[in-house]
Amino acid sequence: MTTAPAPAPAAAPARLHLSENPYGASPLALAAARDAIDLTEIYPDPARQSPTAALAAHLGVAEEQIAVANGSDELVLLTALALGDVTRPGVTTAGTFPGYRICLETARRGCTEIPLAGTETDAERFAEALAGAGIGYLCNPHNPTGALLSRERFDLLVAAAERTGTPLVVDEAYLEFTPAGTPQLRDYLDRGAPVVSLRTFSKAYGLAALRIGYAVGRADLIARLREAQGTMPFSVNRAAQAGAVAALTDPEHLARAVRRNAERRERFRADLAARGRRSLPSVTNFVAVAVPDSAAAEHVLAERYGILVRDAGRFGLPGYLRVSLGPDEQLDRLLDALDALAPVR
């Protein structure tokens, strides 16, 4: 890591660390959320009926298969508290979103981590581990590498959950960014396997500040999540519920954001390659960029350049920076800063 002089950080830092959507939410969602705020003296619907019905229609499932929550983070905790054999540890992969492990440990279940196969999920080992686990957590597309499970590996994992009876929770926060035909847990719901998908309006839909996500899965598992939600019945506010329902009515806005994100991703990876920098293939709104010392790079980029990125070492995958696909000018600033900090030899 070099000590080349750096420009003074901008007043507002470049936010390339939280996979935020630079294209914003649908105008219809924003208008609905603003209207809902006018009734601040009234509690939100504790049953979350409006978004539940809208999501069931959108996905073609029964309302009993949907649980709406305060972002998918709440659902990670609820699944850790309520699903599977709580006397057995949960299982997840190493080198992924740490929230699964944290919630399992908070629920006093414990956590077993299966090493990645390079930068991808080792589906075979994970499937074997489900037999001794109380619950399993996967992230697909994977965070922070951006990799996808193949259909064959998805089949293997769902079959293992079906055979063992161990609930399989798949975090699909970045699913909307993936190509058509990408395998998803929705494809397997009719089999009756003990599976639950976690999804969010924070990423592709651009509603991160409102905090709303949902689970879709087997009805008996969803019923347990809803029962656990009884301890915090008003966790999804009025603006979030209204905004999410309206967002589902504007598929054109979502499609534009997804298309522009894909174009920016390809351009950014091409620019990295042109400068001799290695990055991992991604189907999400972030790219994992290889650097010699990811922890030091995260710190120096923030302190000296006003550029916020995420050290993937925080996820257990050192040597990479997870870079959100923010505005082009911010990505260009990052490229120049990396050239100054860690020249490619």
CSV table of N, CA and C in Angstrom, one decimal, residues 220-296:
chain,number,residue,atom,x,y,z
A,220,ASP,N,-46.5,-23.7,6.9
A,220,ASP,CA,-46.3,-24.0,8.3
A,220,ASP,C,-45.1,-23.3,8.9
A,221,LEU,N,-44.1,-23.1,8.1
A,221,LEU,CA,-42.9,-22.4,8.5
A,221,LEU,C,-43.2,-20.9,8.6
A,222,ILE,N,-43.9,-20.4,7.6
A,222,ILE,CA,-44.3,-19.0,7.6
A,222,ILE,C,-45.2,-18.7,8.9
A,223,ALA,N,-46.1,-19.6,9.2
A,223,ALA,CA,-47.0,-19.5,10.4
A,223,ALA,C,-46.1,-19.3,11.6
A,224,ARG,N,-45.0,-20.0,11.7
A,224,ARG,CA,-44.2,-19.9,12.9
A,224,ARG,C,-43.5,-18.5,12.9
A,225,LEU,N,-43.1,-18.0,11.8
A,225,LEU,CA,-42.5,-16.7,11.7
A,225,LEU,C,-43.5,-15.6,12.1
A,226,ARG,N,-44.7,-15.8,11.7
A,226,ARG,CA,-45.8,-14.8,12.0
A,226,ARG,C,-46.0,-14.8,13.5
A,227,GLU,N,-46.0,-16.0,14.1
A,227,GLU,CA,-46.3,-16.2,15.5
A,227,GLU,C,-45.1,-15.5,16.3
A,228,ALA,N,-43.9,-15.6,15.9
A,228,ALA,CA,-42.8,-15.0,16.5
A,228,ALA,C,-42.9,-13.4,16.3
A,229,GLN,N,-43.5,-13.0,15.2
A,229,GLN,CA,-43.6,-11.5,15.0
A,229,GLN,C,-44.6,-10.9,16.0
A,230,GLY,N,-45.4,-11.7,16.7
A,230,GLY,CA,-46.3,-11.2,17.7
A,230,GLY,C,-45.7,-10.4,18.8
A,231,THR,N,-44.3,-10.6,19.0
A,231,THR,CA,-43.6,-9.9,20.0
A,231,THR,C,-43.3,-8.4,19.6
A,232,MET,N,-43.4,-8.2,18.3
A,232,MET,CA,-43.2,-6.8,17.7
A,232,MET,C,-44.1,-6.5,16.6
A,233,PRO,N,-45.4,-6.4,16.9
A,233,PRO,CA,-46.5,-6.4,15.9
A,233,PRO,C,-46.4,-5.1,15.0
A,234,PHE,N,-45.8,-4.1,15.4
A,234,PHE,CA,-45.8,-2.8,14.5
A,234,PHE,C,-44.4,-2.6,13.9
A,235,SER,N,-43.7,-3.6,13.7
A,235,SER,CA,-42.3,-3.4,13.2
A,235,SER,C,-42.2,-2.8,11.8
A,236,VAL,N,-43.3,-3.0,11.0
A,236,VAL,CA,-43.3,-2.5,9.6
A,236,VAL,C,-44.2,-1.2,9.6
A,237,ASN,N,-43.6,-0.1,9.4
A,237,ASN,CA,-44.3,1.2,9.5
A,237,ASN,C,-45.2,1.4,8.3
A,238,ARG,N,-46.1,2.4,8.4
A,238,ARG,CA,-47.1,2.7,7.4
A,238,ARG,C,-46.5,3.1,6.1
A,239,ALA,N,-45.5,3.9,6.1
A,239,ALA,CA,-44.9,4.3,4.9
A,239,ALA,C,-44.2,3.2,4.1
A,240,ALA,N,-43.6,2.3,4.9
A,240,ALA,CA,-43.0,1.1,4.2
A,240,ALA,C,-44.0,0.2,3.6
A,241,GLN,N,-45.1,-0.1,4.3
A,241,GLN,CA,-46.1,-0.9,3.7
A,241,GLN,C,-46.7,-0.3,2.5
A,242,ALA,N,-47.1,1.0,2.5
A,242,ALA,CA,-47.7,1.6,1.4
A,242,ALA,C,-46.7,1.7,0.2
A,243,GLY,N,-45.4,2.0,0.5
A,243,GLY,CA,-44.4,2.2,-0.6
A,243,GLY,C,-44.1,0.8,-1.3
A,244,ALA,N,-44.1,-0.2,-0.5
A,244,ALA,CA,-43.8,-1.5,-1.1
A,244,ALA,C,-44.9,-2.0,-2.0
A,245,VAL,N,-46.2,-1.8,-1.6
A,245,VAL,CA,-47.3,-2.1,-2.4
A,245,VAL,C,-47.3,-1.4,-3.8
A,246,ALA,N,-47.0,-0.1,-3.7
A,246,ALA,CA,-46.9,0.8,-4.9
A,246,ALA,C,-45.8,0.4,-5.8
A,247,ALA,N,-44.6,0.0,-5.2
A,247,ALA,CA,-43.5,-0.4,-6.0
A,247,ALA,C,-43.8,-1.6,-6.8
A,248,LEU,N,-44.6,-2.5,-6.4
A,248,LEU,CA,-44.9,-3.7,-7.1
A,248,LEU,C,-45.8,-3.3,-8.4
A,249,THR,N,-46.4,-2.2,-8.4
A,249,THR,CA,-47.2,-1.8,-9.5
A,249,THR,C,-46.4,-1.1,-10.6
A,250,ASP,N,-45.1,-0.9,-10.4
A,250,ASP,CA,-44.3,-0.2,-11.4
A,250,ASP,C,-43.1,-1.0,-11.8
A,251,PRO,N,-43.4,-2.1,-12.6
A,251,PRO,CA,-42.4,-3.0,-13.0
A,251,PRO,C,-41.4,-2.3,-14.0
A,252,GLU,N,-41.9,-1.3,-14.7
A,252,GLU,CA,-41.0,-0.6,-15.7
A,252,GLU,C,-39.9,0.1,-15.0
A,253,HIS,N,-40.2,0.7,-13.8
A,253,HIS,CA,-39.1,1.4,-13.1
A,253,HIS,C,-38.1,0.4,-12.6
A,254,LEU,N,-38.5,-0.8,-12.1
A,254,LEU,CA,-37.6,-1.8,-11.7
A,254,LEU,C,-36.8,-2.3,-12.8
A,255,ALA,N,-37.4,-2.6,-14.0
A,255,ALA,CA,-36.7,-3.1,-15.1
A,255,ALA,C,-35.6,-2.1,-15.6
A,256,ARG,N,-35.9,-0.8,-15.5
A,256,ARG,CA,-34.9,0.2,-15.9
A,256,ARG,C,-33.7,0.2,-15.0
A,257,ALA,N,-34.0,0.1,-13.7
A,257,ALA,CA,-32.9,0.1,-12.7
A,257,ALA,C,-32.0,-1.1,-12.9
A,258,VAL,N,-32.6,-2.3,-13.1
A,258,VAL,CA,-31.9,-3.5,-13.3
A,258,VAL,C,-31.0,-3.4,-14.5
A,259,ARG,N,-31.6,-2.9,-15.6
A,259,ARG,CA,-30.9,-2.8,-16.9
A,259,ARG,C,-29.7,-1.9,-16.7
A,260,ARG,N,-29.9,-0.7,-16.1
A,260,ARG,CA,-28.8,0.3,-15.9
A,260,ARG,C,-27.7,-0.3,-15.0
A,261,ASN,N,-28.1,-1.0,-14.0
A,261,ASN,CA,-27.2,-1.7,-13.1
A,261,ASN,C,-26.3,-2.7,-13.9
A,262,ALA,N,-26.9,-3.5,-14.7
A,262,ALA,CA,-26.1,-4.4,-15.5
A,262,ALA,C,-25.1,-3.7,-16.4
A,263,GLU,N,-25.5,-2.7,-17.0
A,263,GLU,CA,-24.6,-1.9,-17.9
A,263,GLU,C,-23.5,-1.3,-17.1
A,264,ARG,N,-23.8,-0.8,-16.0
A,264,ARG,CA,-22.7,-0.2,-15.2
A,264,ARG,C,-21.8,-1.2,-14.6
A,265,ARG,N,-22.3,-2.4,-14.3
A,265,ARG,CA,-21.5,-3.5,-13.8
A,265,ARG,C,-20.5,-3.9,-14.8
A,266,GLU,N,-20.9,-4.1,-16.1
A,266,GLU,CA,-20.0,-4.5,-17.1
A,266,GLU,C,-19.0,-3.5,-17.4
A,267,ARG,N,-19.4,-2.2,-17.4
A,267,ARG,CA,-18.5,-1.1,-17.7
A,267,ARG,C,-17.4,-1.0,-16.6
A,268,PHE,N,-17.8,-1.2,-15.3
A,268,PHE,CA,-16.9,-1.1,-14.2
A,268,PHE,C,-15.9,-2.2,-14.2
A,269,ARG,N,-16.4,-3.5,-14.5
A,269,ARG,CA,-15.4,-4.6,-14.6
A,269,ARG,C,-14.5,-4.5,-15.7
A,270,ALA,N,-15.0,-3.9,-16.8
A,270,ALA,CA,-14.1,-3.7,-18.0
A,270,ALA,C,-13.0,-2.6,-17.6
A,271,ASP,N,-13.4,-1.6,-16.9
A,271,ASP,CA,-12.4,-0.6,-16.5
A,271,ASP,C,-11.4,-1.1,-15.5
A,272,LEU,N,-11.8,-2.0,-14.6
A,272,LEU,CA,-10.9,-2.7,-13.7
A,272,LEU,C,-9.9,-3.5,-14.5
A,273,ALA,N,-10.4,-4.3,-15.4
A,273,ALA,CA,-9.5,-5.1,-16.2
A,273,ALA,C,-8.5,-4.3,-17.0
A,274,ALA,N,-9.0,-3.2,-17.6
A,274,ALA,CA,-8.1,-2.3,-18.4
A,274,ALA,C,-7.0,-1.8,-17.5
A,275,ARG,N,-7.2,-1.7,-16.2
A,275,ARG,CA,-6.1,-1.2,-15.3
A,275,ARG,C,-5.4,-2.3,-14.7
A,276,GLY,N,-5.6,-3.5,-15.2
A,276,GLY,CA,-4.9,-4.7,-14.6
A,276,GLY,C,-5.4,-5.2,-13.3
A,277,ARG,N,-6.7,-4.8,-13.0
A,277,ARG,CA,-7.2,-5.3,-11.7
A,277,ARG,C,-8.2,-6.4,-11.9
A,278,ARG,N,-8.1,-7.3,-10.9
A,278,ARG,CA,-8.9,-8.5,-10.9
A,278,ARG,C,-10.2,-8.3,-10.1
A,279,SER,N,-11.3,-8.8,-10.6
A,279,SER,CA,-12.6,-8.7,-9.9
A,279,SER,C,-13.3,-10.0,-10.2
A,280,LEU,N,-14.3,-10.4,-9.3
A,280,LEU,CA,-15.0,-11.6,-9.4
A,280,LEU,C,-16.3,-11.4,-10.3
A,281,PRO,N,-16.7,-12.3,-11.1
A,281,PRO,CA,-17.9,-12.2,-11.8
A,281,PRO,C,-19.1,-12.0,-10.9
A,282,SER,N,-20.0,-11.2,-11.3
A,282,SER,CA,-21.1,-10.8,-10.4
A,282,SER,C,-22.4,-10.7,-11.2
A,283,VAL,N,-23.5,-11.1,-10.5
A,283,VAL,CA,-24.9,-10.9,-11.1
A,283,VAL,C,-25.7,-9.9,-10.2
A,284,THR,N,-25.0,-9.2,-9.3
A,284,THR,CA,-25.7,-8.3,-8.4
A,284,THR,C,-25.4,-6.9,-8.6
A,285,ASN,N,-25.6,-6.0,-7.6
A,285,ASN,CA,-25.3,-4.6,-7.8
A,285,ASN,C,-24.1,-4.2,-7.0
A,286,PHE,N,-23.2,-5.2,-6.9
A,286,PHE,CA,-21.8,-5.0,-6.3
A,286,PHE,C,-20.8,-5.8,-7.0
A,287,VAL,N,-19.6,-5.5,-6.9
A,287,VAL,CA,-18.5,-6.3,-7.5
A,287,VAL,C,-17.4,-6.4,-6.4
A,288,ALA,N,-16.9,-7.6,-6.3
A,288,ALA,CA,-15.8,-7.9,-5.4
A,288,ALA,C,-14.5,-7.7,-6.1
A,289,VAL,N,-13.7,-6.7,-5.6
A,289,VAL,CA,-12.4,-6.2,-6.3
A,289,VAL,C,-11.3,-6.7,-5.5
A,290,ALA,N,-10.3,-7.4,-6.1
A,290,ALA,CA,-9.2,-8.0,-5.4
A,290,ALA,C,-8.2,-6.8,-5.1
A,291,VAL,N,-7.7,-6.8,-3.8
A,291,VAL,CA,-6.6,-5.9,-3.4
A,291,VAL,C,-5.7,-6.6,-2.5
A,292,PRO,N,-4.4,-6.1,-2.3
A,292,PRO,CA,-3.5,-6.8,-1.5
A,292,PRO,C,-3.9,-6.9,0.0
A,293,ASP,N,-4.4,-5.8,0.5
A,293,ASP,CA,-4.8,-5.7,1.9
A,293,ASP,C,-6.1,-5.0,2.0
A,294,SER,N,-7.2,-5.8,2.1
A,294,SER,CA,-8.6,-5.2,2.0
A,294,SER,C,-8.9,-4.4,3.2
A,295,ALA,N,-8.4,-4.8,4.4
A,295,ALA,CA,-8.8,-4.0,5.6
A,295,ALA,C,-8.1,-2.6,5.6
A,296,ALA,N,-6.8,-2.6,5.2
A,296,ALA,CA,-6.1,-1.3,5.1
A,296,ALA,C,-6.7,-0.4,4.0
